[in-house]
Coordinates of N, CA and C in Angstrom, one line a residue:
M87 N 166.0 28.0 14.9 CA 165.0 28.9 14.9 C 165.0 29.3 13.1
E88 N 163.9 29.6 12.6 CA 164.2 30.1 11.3 C 164.4 31.7 11.1
R89 N 165.4 32.0 10.2 CA 165.3 33.3 9.9 C 165.5 33.7 8.7
W90 N 164.3 34.7 8.5 CA 163.9 34.9 7.2 C 164.7 36.5 6.7
L91 N 164.9 36.7 5.5 CA 165.6 37.8 5.2 C 164.3 39.2 5.2
T92 N 162.9 39.1 4.9 CA 162.1 39.8 4.5 C 160.7 39.4 5.4
C93 N 159.8 40.0 5.4 CA 158.4 40.1 5.9 C 157.8 38.8 4.9
G94 N 158.0 39.4 3.8 CA 157.1 38.5 2.4 C 157.6 37.0 2.8
E95 N 158.8 37.0 2.6 CA 159.2 35.3 2.7 C 158.8 34.7 3.8
A96 N 158.8 35.6 5.2 CA 158.4 35.1 6.4 C 157.0 34.6 6.3
W97 N 155.9 35.7 5.7 CA 154.5 35.4 5.3 C 154.6 34.0 4.7
I98 N 155.1 33.8 3.6 CA 155.0 32.3 2.7 C 155.3 31.6 3.5
G99 N 156.6 31.7 4.2 CA 157.1 30.3 5.2 C 155.9 29.9 6.2
L100 N 155.2 31.1 6.6 CA 154.4 30.6 7.8 C 153.0 29.8 7.2
M101 N 152.7 30.3 6.1 CA 151.5 29.5 5.1 C 151.9 28.5 4.8
R102 N 153.1 28.1 4.4 CA 153.6 26.8 4.0 C 153.5 26.0 5.2
H103 N 154.2 26.2 6.5 CA 154.4 25.7 7.5 C 152.9 24.9 8.0
V104 N 152.0 26.1 7.9 CA 150.5 25.3 7.9 C 149.9 24.7 7.2
W105 N 150.2 25.0 5.8 CA 149.9 23.7 4.6 C 150.5 22.5 5.0
T106 N 151.4 22.3 5.2 CA 152.3 21.1 5.1 C 152.2 20.2 6.5
T107 N 152.1 21.2 7.5 CA 151.9 20.4 8.8 C 150.6 20.4 9.6
G108 N 149.5 21.1 8.9 CA 148.3 21.3 9.7 C 147.5 20.5 9.9
E109 N 146.6 20.2 10.7 CA 145.7 19.5 11.0 C 144.2 19.8 11.0
A110 N 143.3 19.4 10.5 CA 141.9 20.1 10.8 C 141.5 20.4 12.5
G111 N 140.6 21.7 12.5 CA 140.6 22.1 13.7 C 139.2 23.1 13.5
L112 N 139.0 23.9 14.8 CA 137.7 24.6 14.7 C 138.0 25.7 15.3
D113 N 137.4 26.6 14.9 CA 137.5 28.0 15.4 C 136.5 29.0 15.7
D114 N 136.3 30.1 16.1 CA 134.8 30.5 16.4 C 134.2 31.2 15.1
R115 N 135.0 31.5 14.1 CA 134.9 31.8 12.7 C 134.6 30.6 11.9
G116 N 135.0 29.3 12.3 CA 134.7 28.2 11.4 C 135.8 27.2 11.2
P117 N 135.8 26.5 10.6 CA 136.9 25.4 10.6 C 138.0 25.9 10.0
V118 N 139.3 25.5 10.7 CA 140.5 25.8 10.3 C 141.5 24.6 10.1
I119 N 142.9 25.1 9.7 CA 143.8 24.3 9.4 C 144.8 24.6 10.6
E120 N 145.0 23.9 11.6 CA 145.8 24.3 12.4 C 147.2 23.6 12.6
A121 N 148.3 24.3 13.0 CA 150.0 23.5 12.9 C 150.6 24.2 14.3
P122 N 151.4 23.0 14.3 CA 152.3 23.2 15.5 C 152.8 24.8 15.7
P123 N 153.6 25.2 16.9 CA 154.0 26.2 16.9 C 154.9 26.6 16.0
R124 N 155.4 28.0 15.9 CA 156.5 28.8 15.3 C 157.5 29.7 15.6
L125 N 158.7 29.3 15.9 CA 159.4 30.8 16.2 C 160.3 30.9 14.9
F126 N 160.5 32.4 14.6 CA 161.0 32.9 13.6 C 161.7 34.2 13.6
E127 N 162.6 34.6 13.0 CA 163.1 36.1 12.9 C 162.8 36.6 11.7
I128 N 162.8 38.2 11.5 CA 162.9 38.5 10.2 C 163.6 39.8 10.1
A129 N 164.5 39.6 9.1 CA 165.7 40.9 9.4 C 165.3 42.0 9.0
A130 N 164.3 42.3 7.7 CA 163.6 43.6 7.0 C 162.4 43.4 7.0
L131 N 161.7 44.7 7.3 CA 160.8 45.0 7.1 C 160.0 46.1 6.4
G132 N 159.1 46.1 5.3 CA 158.4 47.0 5.1 C 157.5 46.9 3.9
W133 N 156.6 48.0 3.8 CA 155.4 48.0 2.9 C 155.8 47.5 1.5
D134 N 157.0 48.1 1.2 CA 157.8 47.7 -0.3 C 158.0 46.6 -0.6
D135 N 157.9 45.6 0.4 CA 158.3 44.1 0.0 C 157.5 43.6 -1.1
P136 N 158.4 43.1 -2.2 CA 158.0 42.8 -3.5 C 156.9 41.8 -3.2
I137 N 157.3 40.8 -2.3 CA 156.4 39.6 -2.3 C 155.0 40.2 -2.0
I138 N 154.9 41.0 -0.8 CA 153.5 41.7 -0.4 C 152.9 42.8 -1.4
R139 N 153.9 43.2 -2.1 CA 153.2 44.2 -3.1 C 152.4 43.4 -4.2
A140 N 152.9 41.9 -4.5 CA 152.5 41.4 -5.4 C 151.4 40.7 -5.2
H141 N 151.4 40.3 -3.8 CA 150.1 39.1 -3.7 C 149.3 39.4 -2.3
G142 N 149.8 40.7 -1.5 CA 149.3 41.2 -0.2 C 147.8 41.9 -0.7
D143 N 147.2 42.1 0.3 CA 145.8 42.8 0.3 C 146.0 44.2 0.6
A144 N 146.1 45.0 -0.6 CA 146.1 46.8 0.0 C 145.3 47.1 0.3
E145 N 144.1 46.9 0.3 CA 142.8 47.4 0.9 C 142.8 47.0 2.6
A146 N 143.5 46.2 3.1 CA 143.6 45.9 4.5 C 144.5 46.8 4.9
V147 N 145.4 47.0 4.5 CA 146.5 47.7 5.1 C 146.1 48.7 6.3
A148 N 145.1 50.0 5.7 CA 144.8 50.7 6.3 C 144.1 50.5 7.6
R149 N 143.4 49.2 7.5 CA 142.5 48.9 8.9 C 143.4 48.6 9.8
Y150 N 144.8 47.7 9.3 CA 145.5 47.0 10.2 C 146.2 47.9 10.9
T151 N 146.7 49.0 10.2 CA 147.6 50.1 10.7 C 146.7 50.9 11.8
A152 N 145.4 51.1 11.6 CA 144.4 51.7 12.1 C 144.7 50.9 13.8
K153 N 144.4 49.3 13.6 CA 144.3 48.6 14.6 C 145.6 48.8 15.5
F154 N 146.7 49.3 15.2 CA 148.1 49.3 16.1 C 148.2 50.9 16.3
T155 N 147.6 51.5 15.6 CA 147.8 53.1 15.9 C 146.6 54.1 16.7
R156 N 145.6 53.8 16.4 CA 144.2 54.1 17.1 C 144.1 53.5 18.4
T157 N 143.8 54.4 19.4 CA 143.4 53.8 20.6 C 141.7 53.7 20.8
D158 N 141.0 53.7 19.6 CA 139.6 53.2 19.8 C 139.3 52.1 19.1
V159 N 138.3 51.3 19.3 CA 138.5 49.9 18.4 C 137.6 50.3 17.4
T160 N 138.0 49.9 15.8 CA 137.9 49.8 14.8 C 137.3 48.9 14.1
P161 N 136.2 48.8 13.6 CA 135.8 47.4 13.0 C 136.3 47.3 12.0
P162 N 136.4 45.5 11.8 CA 135.8 44.7 12.4 C 136.4 44.1 13.5
F163 N 137.6 44.9 14.2 CA 138.2 44.2 15.2 C 137.2 44.5 16.7
K164 N 137.7 43.5 17.6 CA 137.1 43.7 18.6 C 137.9 44.4 19.5
Y165 N 138.9 44.8 19.5 CA 140.0 45.5 20.2 C 140.9 46.0 19.9
S166 N 141.9 47.2 20.2 CA 142.8 48.1 19.7 C 144.3 47.7 20.5
Y167 N 145.2 47.2 19.6 CA 146.4 47.5 19.8 C 146.9 48.5 20.2
G168 N 146.5 49.9 19.8 CA 147.2 51.1 19.8 C 146.7 51.2 21.4
A169 N 145.2 51.0 21.6 CA 145.1 51.4 23.3 C 145.6 50.2 23.9
R170 N 146.0 49.2 23.8 CA 146.8 48.3 24.8 C 148.4 48.8 24.9
L171 N 148.5 49.1 23.9 CA 150.4 49.6 24.0 C 150.3 51.3 24.3
R172 N 149.4 51.9 24.6 CA 149.4 53.1 24.9 C 148.7 53.6 25.8
D173 N 147.5 52.9 26.2 CA 146.6 53.5 27.4 C 145.9 52.2 27.9
L174 N 146.8 51.0 28.3 CA 146.3 50.2 28.9 C 146.0 50.2 30.6
R175 N 144.8 50.6 31.0 CA 144.5 50.6 32.1 C 145.1 51.9 32.7
G176 N 145.3 52.9 31.9 CA 145.4 54.1 32.5 C 147.4 54.3 31.8
V177 N 148.0 53.2 31.5 CA 149.4 53.3 31.3 C 149.9 53.3 30.0
D178 N 150.8 54.1 29.7 CA 151.4 54.1 28.6 C 152.4 52.9 28.6
Q179 N 152.3 51.8 28.1 CA 153.2 50.8 28.2 C 154.3 51.1 27.4
L180 N 154.6 51.6 26.0 CA 155.5 52.0 25.1 C 156.3 53.1 26.2
G181 N 155.7 53.9 26.5 CA 156.6 54.9 27.3 C 157.3 54.5 28.6
W182 N 156.4 53.4 29.1 CA 156.9 52.5 30.2 C 158.4 51.5 30.0
V183 N 158.2 51.1 28.4 CA 159.0 50.2 28.3 C 160.7 50.9 27.9
T184 N 160.2 52.2 27.2 CA 161.4 53.2 26.7 C 162.2 53.5 27.8
E185 N 161.5 54.0 29.0 CA 162.1 54.4 30.2 C 162.6 53.9 31.1
L186 N 162.4 52.1 31.1 CA 163.0 50.9 31.7 C 164.6 50.9 30.8
L187 N 164.5 50.5 29.5 CA 165.5 50.6 28.4 C 166.5 51.7 28.7
L188 N 166.1 53.0 29.0 CA 167.0 54.2 29.1 C 167.6 54.1 30.2
T189 N 166.9 53.4 31.4 CA 167.7 53.6 32.7 C 168.2 52.4 33.0
R190 N 168.0 51.0 32.5 CA 168.6 49.8 32.3 C 168.9 49.3 31.1
P191 N 169.8 49.9 30.3 CA 169.9 49.1 29.0 C 170.4 47.6 29.1
W192 N 170.6 47.2 29.9 CA 171.2 45.5 29.8 C 170.0 44.8 30.4
T193 N 168.6 45.1 30.9 CA 167.7 44.4 31.2 C 167.2 43.6 30.5
K194 N 166.2 42.4 31.3 CA 165.6 41.3 30.6 C 164.5 41.5 30.8
S195 N 164.1 42.7 31.4 CA 162.4 42.7 32.0 C 161.8 43.9 31.1
G196 N 162.4 44.1 30.3 CA 161.4 44.9 29.0 C 160.4 43.9 28.3
W197 N 159.6 43.5 29.4 CA 158.2 42.9 28.8 C 156.8 43.6 28.6
I198 N 155.9 43.5 28.0 CA 154.7 44.3 28.2 C 153.9 43.3 27.5
S199 N 152.7 43.1 28.4 CA 151.5 42.2 28.1 C 150.5 43.4 27.4
L200 N 149.6 42.4 26.6 CA 148.3 43.3 26.1 C 147.1 42.5 26.2
T201 N 147.2 41.4 27.1 CA 146.1 40.6 27.7 C 145.7 41.5 29.2
V202 N 144.5 41.3 29.2 CA 144.0 41.9 30.6 C 143.4 40.8 31.4
P203 N 143.6 40.2 32.6 CA 143.0 39.3 33.6 C 141.5 39.3 33.4
G204 N 140.7 38.2 33.3 CA 139.2 38.6 33.3 C 138.7 39.2 32.3
E205 N 139.0 39.5 31.2 CA 138.3 40.3 30.3 C 137.5 39.5 29.2
R206 N 136.5 39.8 28.4 CA 135.7 38.9 28.0 C 136.6 37.9 26.9
Q207 N 135.8 36.7 27.1 CA 136.3 35.7 26.5 C 136.5 35.9 24.8
D208 N 135.7 36.4 24.1 CA 135.7 36.6 22.9 C 136.6 37.8 22.4
A209 N 137.1 38.6 23.2 CA 138.2 39.6 22.9 C 139.6 39.4 23.3
V210 N 140.1 38.3 23.6 CA 141.3 38.0 24.0 C 142.1 38.2 22.8
P211 N 143.0 39.6 22.7 CA 143.7 39.8 21.6 C 144.8 38.4 21.2
C212 N 144.9 38.3 19.7 CA 145.9 37.3 19.4 C 147.4 37.6 19.7
L213 N 147.7 38.8 19.7 CA 149.3 39.3 20.2 C 148.9 39.7 21.6
A214 N 150.2 38.6 22.3 CA 149.6 38.7 23.8 C 150.7 39.5 24.5
A215 N 152.0 39.5 23.9 CA 152.9 40.2 24.7 C 154.2 40.8 23.6
L216 N 154.7 42.0 24.0 CA 156.0 42.2 23.5 C 156.9 42.3 24.2
A217 N 158.3 41.9 24.0 CA 159.5 42.1 24.9 C 160.7 43.0 23.9
F218 N 161.0 43.7 24.7 CA 162.3 44.7 24.0 C 163.8 44.6 24.8
R219 N 164.8 44.3 24.0 CA 166.0 44.3 24.5 C 166.9 45.0 23.9
I220 N 168.1 45.5 24.6 CA 169.3 46.1 23.8 C 170.4 45.2 23.8
R221 N 170.6 44.8 22.7 CA 172.0 44.1 22.7 C 172.4 44.5 21.2
D222 N 174.2 44.6 21.4 CA 174.9 44.9 20.6 C 174.3 46.2 19.9
R223 N 174.0 47.0 20.7 CA 173.5 48.7 20.5 C 172.3 48.5 19.3
R224 N 171.5 47.9 19.8 CA 170.6 47.6 18.6 C 169.5 47.3 19.5
V225 N 168.0 47.6 19.5 CA 166.9 47.4 20.0 C 166.3 46.2 19.3
S226 N 165.9 45.0 19.7 CA 165.2 43.8 19.2 C 164.0 43.7 19.7
M227 N 163.2 43.3 19.1 CA 162.0 42.9 19.6 C 161.3 41.6 19.4
T228 N 160.6 41.1 20.1 CA 160.3 39.6 20.3 C 158.4 39.7 20.5
A229 N 157.7 39.3 19.5 CA 156.2 39.2 19.3 C 155.7 38.0 19.7
T230 N 154.9 38.0 20.7 CA 154.4 36.3 21.3 C 152.8 36.7 20.7
F231 N 152.4 35.6 20.0 CA 151.0 35.4 19.5 C 150.5 33.9 20.1
R232 N 149.5 34.4 20.8 CA 148.5 33.2 21.0 C 148.1 32.2 20.3
S233 N 147.7 33.0 19.1 CA 147.2 32.6 17.8 C 147.3 33.4 16.7
Q234 N 147.4 32.9 15.3 CA 147.8 33.7 14.4 C 147.2 33.2 12.7
N235 N 146.4 34.1 12.2 CA 146.1 33.5 10.9 C 147.2 33.7 9.9
A236 N 147.5 32.9 9.5 CA 148.7 32.5 8.8 C 148.4 33.3 7.5
F237 N 147.3 33.2 7.0 CA 147.0 34.1 5.6 C 147.3 35.7 5.7
T238 N 146.8 36.4 7.1 CA 147.0 37.9 6.9 C 148.0 38.1 7.9
S239 N 148.9 37.1 8.2 CA 149.9 37.6 9.6 C 150.6 38.4 9.0
Y240 N 151.0 39.2 8.0 CA 151.9 40.4 7.4 C 151.4 41.6 7.9
L241 N 150.1 41.6 7.8 CA 149.6 42.9 8.1 C 149.5 43.3 9.8
N242 N 150.1 42.5 10.5 CA 150.5 42.4 12.0 C 151.9 42.9 12.1
Y243 N 152.7 42.0 11.3 CA 154.0 42.0 11.1 C 154.7 43.6 11.1
L244 N 154.0 44.3 10.0 CA 154.5 45.5 9.3 C 154.2 46.5 10.3
P245 N 153.2 46.6 10.9 CA 152.7 47.8 11.8 C 153.6 47.6 13.3
L246 N 153.7 46.0 13.4 CA 154.8 45.7 14.7 C 156.2 46.3 14.2
R247 N 156.6 46.4 13.4 CA 158.0 47.0 13.0 C 157.9 48.3 13.4
A248 N 157.2 49.0 13.0 CA 156.9 50.6 13.3 C 156.8 50.7 14.6
V249 N 156.2 50.0 15.4 CA 156.2 50.0 17.0 C 157.9 49.8 17.7
Q250 N 158.4 48.6 16.9 CA 159.8 48.7 17.5 C 160.9 49.8 16.8
L251 N 160.5 50.5 15.9 CA 161.2 51.4 15.6 C 160.8 52.6 16.3
E252 N 159.8 52.9 16.9 CA 159.2 53.8 17.7 C 160.0 53.6 19.0
V253 N 160.2 52.7 19.5 CA 160.7 52.4 20.8 C 162.5 52.7 20.8
A254 N 162.7 51.8 19.8 CA 164.5 52.2 19.3 C 164.8 53.9 19.0
G255 N 164.0 54.4 18.4 CA 164.1 56.0 18.1 C 164.1 56.7 19.5
A256 N 163.2 56.0 20.1 CA 162.9 56.7 21.6 C 164.3 56.7 22.4
V257 N 164.8 55.6 22.3 CA 166.3 55.6 23.2 C 167.6 55.9 22.3
G258 N 167.2 56.1 21.2 CA 168.5 56.5 20.3 C 169.1 55.5 19.6
L259 N 168.8 54.6 19.2 CA 169.4 53.3 18.9 C 168.7 52.9 17.7
P260 N 169.3 52.2 16.4 CA 168.9 51.8 15.7 C 167.7 50.2 15.8
A261 N 167.2 49.9 15.4 CA 166.2 48.6 15.3 C 166.9 47.4 14.9
G262 N 166.9 46.6 15.7 CA 167.4 45.2 15.3 C 166.4 44.3 14.8
T263 N 166.7 42.8 15.0 CA 166.0 41.9 14.4 C 164.5 41.9 15.2
M264 N 163.6 41.6 14.5 CA 162.1 41.4 14.9 C 161.8 39.6 15.0
R265 N 161.8 39.2 15.9 CA 161.7 37.9 16.5 C 159.9 37.6 16.7
V266 N 159.2 36.7 16.0 CA 158.1 36.3 16.4 C 157.6 34.9 17.0
F267 N 156.7 34.7 17.6 CA 156.6 33.2 18.3 C 155.0 33.4 17.9
V268 N 154.2 32.2 17.4 CA 153.2 31.8 16.8 C 152.6 30.3 17.8
D269 N 152.1 30.6 18.8 CA 151.6 29.3 19.5 C 150.6 28.5 18.6
V270 N 149.8 29.0 18.2 CA 148.6 28.3 17.2 C 148.6 29.0 15.9
P271 N 149.3 28.7 15.2 CA 149.3 29.2 13.5 C 148.4 28.5 12.5
H272 N 147.4 29.1 11.9 CA 146.2 28.3 11.6 C 146.2 29.3 10.3
V273 N 145.3 28.6 9.2 CA 144.6 29.2 8.2 C 143.1 28.7 8.1
Y274 N 142.2 29.7 8.0 CA 140.7 29.3 7.7 C 140.5 28.2 6.4
I275 N 139.8 27.5 6.6 CA 139.4 26.6 5.0 C 138.7 27.7 4.4
A276 N 137.9 28.8 4.8 CA 137.4 29.7 4.0 C 138.5 30.3 3.0
D277 N 139.5 30.3 3.5 CA 140.7 31.2 2.8 C 141.7 30.2 2.3
T278 N 141.4 28.9 2.1 CA 142.4 28.1 1.5 C 142.7 28.4 0.0
G279 N 141.5 28.7 -0.8 CA 142.0 28.9 -2.0 C 142.8 29.8 -2.2
A280 N 142.5 31.1 -1.4 CA 143.5 32.2 -1.6 C 145.1 31.8 -1.2
V281 N 144.9 30.9 0.0 CA 146.4 30.6 0.3 C 147.3 29.9 -0.8
T282 N 146.4 28.9 -1.3 CA 147.0 28.1 -2.2 C 147.4 28.7 -3.7
S283 N 146.6 30.0 -3.9 CA 146.7 30.7 -5.0 C 148.3 31.3 -4.8
V284 N 148.3 31.9 -3.7 CA 149.4 32.7 -3.5 C 150.9 31.7 -2.9
L285 N 150.6 30.7 -2.7 CA 151.6 29.5 -2.4 C 152.1 28.8 -3.9
A286 N 151.3 29.0 -4.8 CA 151.5 28.3 -6.0 C 152.3 29.6 -7.1
R287 N 152.0 30.8 -6.6 CA 152.8 32.0 -7.3 C 154.0 32.3 -6.7
T288 N 154.5 31.8 -5.8 CA 155.6 32.4 -5.3 C 156.7 31.1 -4.8
A289 N 158.0 31.6 -4.7 CA 158.6 30.4 -4.4 C 159.9 31.3 -3.8
T290 N 160.0 30.8 -2.1 CA 160.7 31.6 -1.4 C 161.7 30.7 -0.8
R291 N 163.1 31.4 -0.7 CA 164.4 30.6 -0.2 C 164.0 29.7 1.1
A292 N 164.7 28.6 1.5 CA 164.8 27.9 2.6 C 164.8 28.8 3.6
A293 N 164.2 28.9 4.8 CA 165.0 29.8 6.2 C 165.9 29.2 6.4
A294 N 167.0 30.3 7.1 CA 168.3 30.1 7.5 C 168.5 29.3 8.7

């Protein structure tokens, strides 16, 4: 499994993975380059990440943050992660998993789903599930994506770190590593110019 020191390094690493191993594919929004699944860990995440500050989209930060914090759907998105985390069919899932960790800190059952059986086919969330575990007195988190646009992936990882910190704080422990699994990482053909521009201007270490 890959291990990255920072979110920026993980972002570049996922884009390089798609660029070097991907094949032509299709998506509702147009043609894509689609790569094999990827599993990796990120040790440190923050908006002050030098790679993200230099090459990220500062204007998109507010939109993606709202997607994870607000319970209403904000354009251009078709769903709200905030609602699915805090009010999915009347269930506060973060509250549920926090109570589970407090009651059974050894548990392997701290999984919450962000999908709903039978929901609209064009509104199935890319983030399918989150898992929380307490190990070595730290709260680790695994984010499972059914699909992910590698070009904008960091805009999901950073708000997810805030979710991890929220749960860790609620159980009175520090946050550990964030693990990410992406089943279908991809890049839209329309974004390939921007992707190659970022890759040409950055050089990251090899994953551990």
